[in-house]
PDB file of C-alpha atoms in Angstrom:
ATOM      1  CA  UNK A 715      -2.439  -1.614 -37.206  1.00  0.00           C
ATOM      2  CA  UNK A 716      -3.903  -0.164 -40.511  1.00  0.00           C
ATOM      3  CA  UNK A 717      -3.868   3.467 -40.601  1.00  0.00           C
ATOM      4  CA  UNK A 718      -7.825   3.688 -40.615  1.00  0.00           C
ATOM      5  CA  UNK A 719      -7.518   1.332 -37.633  1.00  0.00           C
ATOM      6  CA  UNK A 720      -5.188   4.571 -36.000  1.00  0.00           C
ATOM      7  CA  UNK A 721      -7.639   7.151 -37.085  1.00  0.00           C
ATOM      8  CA  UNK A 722     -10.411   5.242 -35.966  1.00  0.00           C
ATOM      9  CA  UNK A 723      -9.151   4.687 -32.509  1.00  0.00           C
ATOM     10  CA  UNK A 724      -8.003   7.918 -32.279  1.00  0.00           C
ATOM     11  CA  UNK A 725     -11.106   9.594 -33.089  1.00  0.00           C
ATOM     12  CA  UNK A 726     -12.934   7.197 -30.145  1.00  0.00           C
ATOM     13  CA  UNK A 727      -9.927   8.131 -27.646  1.00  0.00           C
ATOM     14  CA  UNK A 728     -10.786  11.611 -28.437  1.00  0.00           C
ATOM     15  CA  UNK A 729     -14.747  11.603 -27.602  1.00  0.00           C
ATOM     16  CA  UNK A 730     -13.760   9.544 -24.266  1.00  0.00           C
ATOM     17  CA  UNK A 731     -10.913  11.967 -23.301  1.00  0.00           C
ATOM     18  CA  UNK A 732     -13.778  14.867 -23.772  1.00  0.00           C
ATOM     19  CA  UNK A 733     -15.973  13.087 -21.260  1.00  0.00           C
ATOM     20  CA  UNK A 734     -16.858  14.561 -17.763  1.00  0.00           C
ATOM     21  CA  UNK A 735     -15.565  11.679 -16.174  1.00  0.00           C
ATOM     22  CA  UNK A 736     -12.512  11.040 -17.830  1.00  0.00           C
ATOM     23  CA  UNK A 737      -9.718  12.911 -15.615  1.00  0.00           C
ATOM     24  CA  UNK A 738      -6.051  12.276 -15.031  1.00  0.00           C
ATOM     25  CA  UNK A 739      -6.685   9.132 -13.213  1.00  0.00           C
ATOM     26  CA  UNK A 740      -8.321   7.614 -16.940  1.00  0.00           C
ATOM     27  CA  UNK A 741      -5.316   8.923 -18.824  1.00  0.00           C
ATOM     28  CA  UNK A 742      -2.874   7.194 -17.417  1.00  0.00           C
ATOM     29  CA  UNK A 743      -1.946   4.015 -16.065  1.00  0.00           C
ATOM     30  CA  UNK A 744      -2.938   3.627 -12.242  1.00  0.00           C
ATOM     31  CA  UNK A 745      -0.110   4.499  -9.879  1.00  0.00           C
ATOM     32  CA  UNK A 746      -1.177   2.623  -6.962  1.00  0.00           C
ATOM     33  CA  UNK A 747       1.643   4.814  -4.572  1.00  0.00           C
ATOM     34  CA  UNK A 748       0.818   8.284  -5.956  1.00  0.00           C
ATOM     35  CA  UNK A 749      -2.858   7.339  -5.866  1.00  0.00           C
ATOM     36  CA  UNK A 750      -2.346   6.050  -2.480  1.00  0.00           C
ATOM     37  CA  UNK A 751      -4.436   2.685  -3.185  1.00  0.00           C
ATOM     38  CA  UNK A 752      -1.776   0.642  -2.042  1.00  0.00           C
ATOM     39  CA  UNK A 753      -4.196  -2.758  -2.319  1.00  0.00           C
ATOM     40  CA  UNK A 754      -5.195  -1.715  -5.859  1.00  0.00           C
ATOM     41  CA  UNK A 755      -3.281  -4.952  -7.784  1.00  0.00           C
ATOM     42  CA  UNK A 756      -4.596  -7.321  -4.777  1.00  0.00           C
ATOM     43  CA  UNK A 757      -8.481  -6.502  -6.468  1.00  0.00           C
ATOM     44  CA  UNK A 758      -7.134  -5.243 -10.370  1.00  0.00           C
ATOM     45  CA  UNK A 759      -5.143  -8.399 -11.708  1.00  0.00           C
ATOM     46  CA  UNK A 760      -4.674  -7.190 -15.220  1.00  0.00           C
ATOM     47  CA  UNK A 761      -3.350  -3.707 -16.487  1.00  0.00           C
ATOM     48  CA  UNK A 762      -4.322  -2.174 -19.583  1.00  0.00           C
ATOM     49  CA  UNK A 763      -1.502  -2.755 -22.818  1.00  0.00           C
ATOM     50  CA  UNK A 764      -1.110   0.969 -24.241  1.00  0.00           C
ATOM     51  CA  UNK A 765       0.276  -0.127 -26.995  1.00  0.00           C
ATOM     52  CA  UNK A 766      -1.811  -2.627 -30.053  1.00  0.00           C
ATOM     53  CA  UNK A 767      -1.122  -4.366 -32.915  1.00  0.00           C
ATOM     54  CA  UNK A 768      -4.773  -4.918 -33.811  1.00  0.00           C
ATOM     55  CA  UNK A 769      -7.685  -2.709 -33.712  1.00  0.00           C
ATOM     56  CA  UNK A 770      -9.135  -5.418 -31.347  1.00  0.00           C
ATOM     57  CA  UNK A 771      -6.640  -4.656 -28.721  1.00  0.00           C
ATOM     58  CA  UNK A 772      -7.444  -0.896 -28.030  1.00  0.00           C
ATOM     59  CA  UNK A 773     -11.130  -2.137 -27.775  1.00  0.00           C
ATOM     60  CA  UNK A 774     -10.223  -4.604 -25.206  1.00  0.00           C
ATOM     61  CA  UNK A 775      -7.742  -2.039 -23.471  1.00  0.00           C
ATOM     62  CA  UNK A 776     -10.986   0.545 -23.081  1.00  0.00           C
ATOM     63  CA  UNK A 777     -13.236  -2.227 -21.738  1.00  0.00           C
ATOM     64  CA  UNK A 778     -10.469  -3.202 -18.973  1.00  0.00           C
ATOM     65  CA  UNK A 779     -10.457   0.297 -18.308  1.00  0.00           C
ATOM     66  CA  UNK A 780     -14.129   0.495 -17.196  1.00  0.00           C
ATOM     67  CA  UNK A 781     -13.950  -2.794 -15.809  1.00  0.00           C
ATOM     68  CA  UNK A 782     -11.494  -2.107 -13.875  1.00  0.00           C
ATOM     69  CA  UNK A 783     -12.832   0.957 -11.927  1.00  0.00           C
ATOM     70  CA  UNK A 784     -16.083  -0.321 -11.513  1.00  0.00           C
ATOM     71  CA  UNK A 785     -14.268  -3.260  -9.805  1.00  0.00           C
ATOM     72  CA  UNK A 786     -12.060  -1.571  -7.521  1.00  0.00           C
ATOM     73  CA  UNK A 787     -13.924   1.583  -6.541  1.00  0.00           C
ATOM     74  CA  UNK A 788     -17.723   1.729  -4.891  1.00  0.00           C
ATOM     75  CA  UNK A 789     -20.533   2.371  -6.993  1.00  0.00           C
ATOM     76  CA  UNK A 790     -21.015   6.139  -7.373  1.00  0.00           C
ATOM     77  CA  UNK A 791     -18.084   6.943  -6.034  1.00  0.00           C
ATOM     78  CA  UNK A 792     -15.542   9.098  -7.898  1.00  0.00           C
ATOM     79  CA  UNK A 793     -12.647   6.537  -9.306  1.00  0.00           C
ATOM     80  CA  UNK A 794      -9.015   6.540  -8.012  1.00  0.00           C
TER      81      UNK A 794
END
């Protein structure tokens, strides 16, 4: 990745790590045994990379994010 790729998604990590919602649980991969959400993989059945090659991969990574805790938890609930 380009270094104005790097900046670029660092600067967007930055405004969604200042978000309300975004605590420990969004900065971090998902610990299904800590969490205690032991059926977490049998509904999630693709984690997030963490690490990209191309600026298209962090975008991806932050949509799986979302999509993935508005798949496994209930609307309006907080995540886990």
């Amino acid at each position: 990745m380009e270094n104005a790729e790097k900046s670029c998604c660092s600067s967007t990590l930055k405004v969604l790590t200042k978000h309300h919602y975004a605590w420990g649980v969004f900065m971090q991969p998902v610990d299904p045994v800590a969490l205690q959400i032991p059926d977490y993989f049998d509904y999630i059945k693709k984690k997030t990379e963490e690490e990209f090659v191309f600026i298209h991969g962090f975008v991806d990574d932050v949509r799986l994010t979302f999509s993935n805790a508005t798949a496994y938890n209930p609307p309006f609930s907080r995540p886990s």
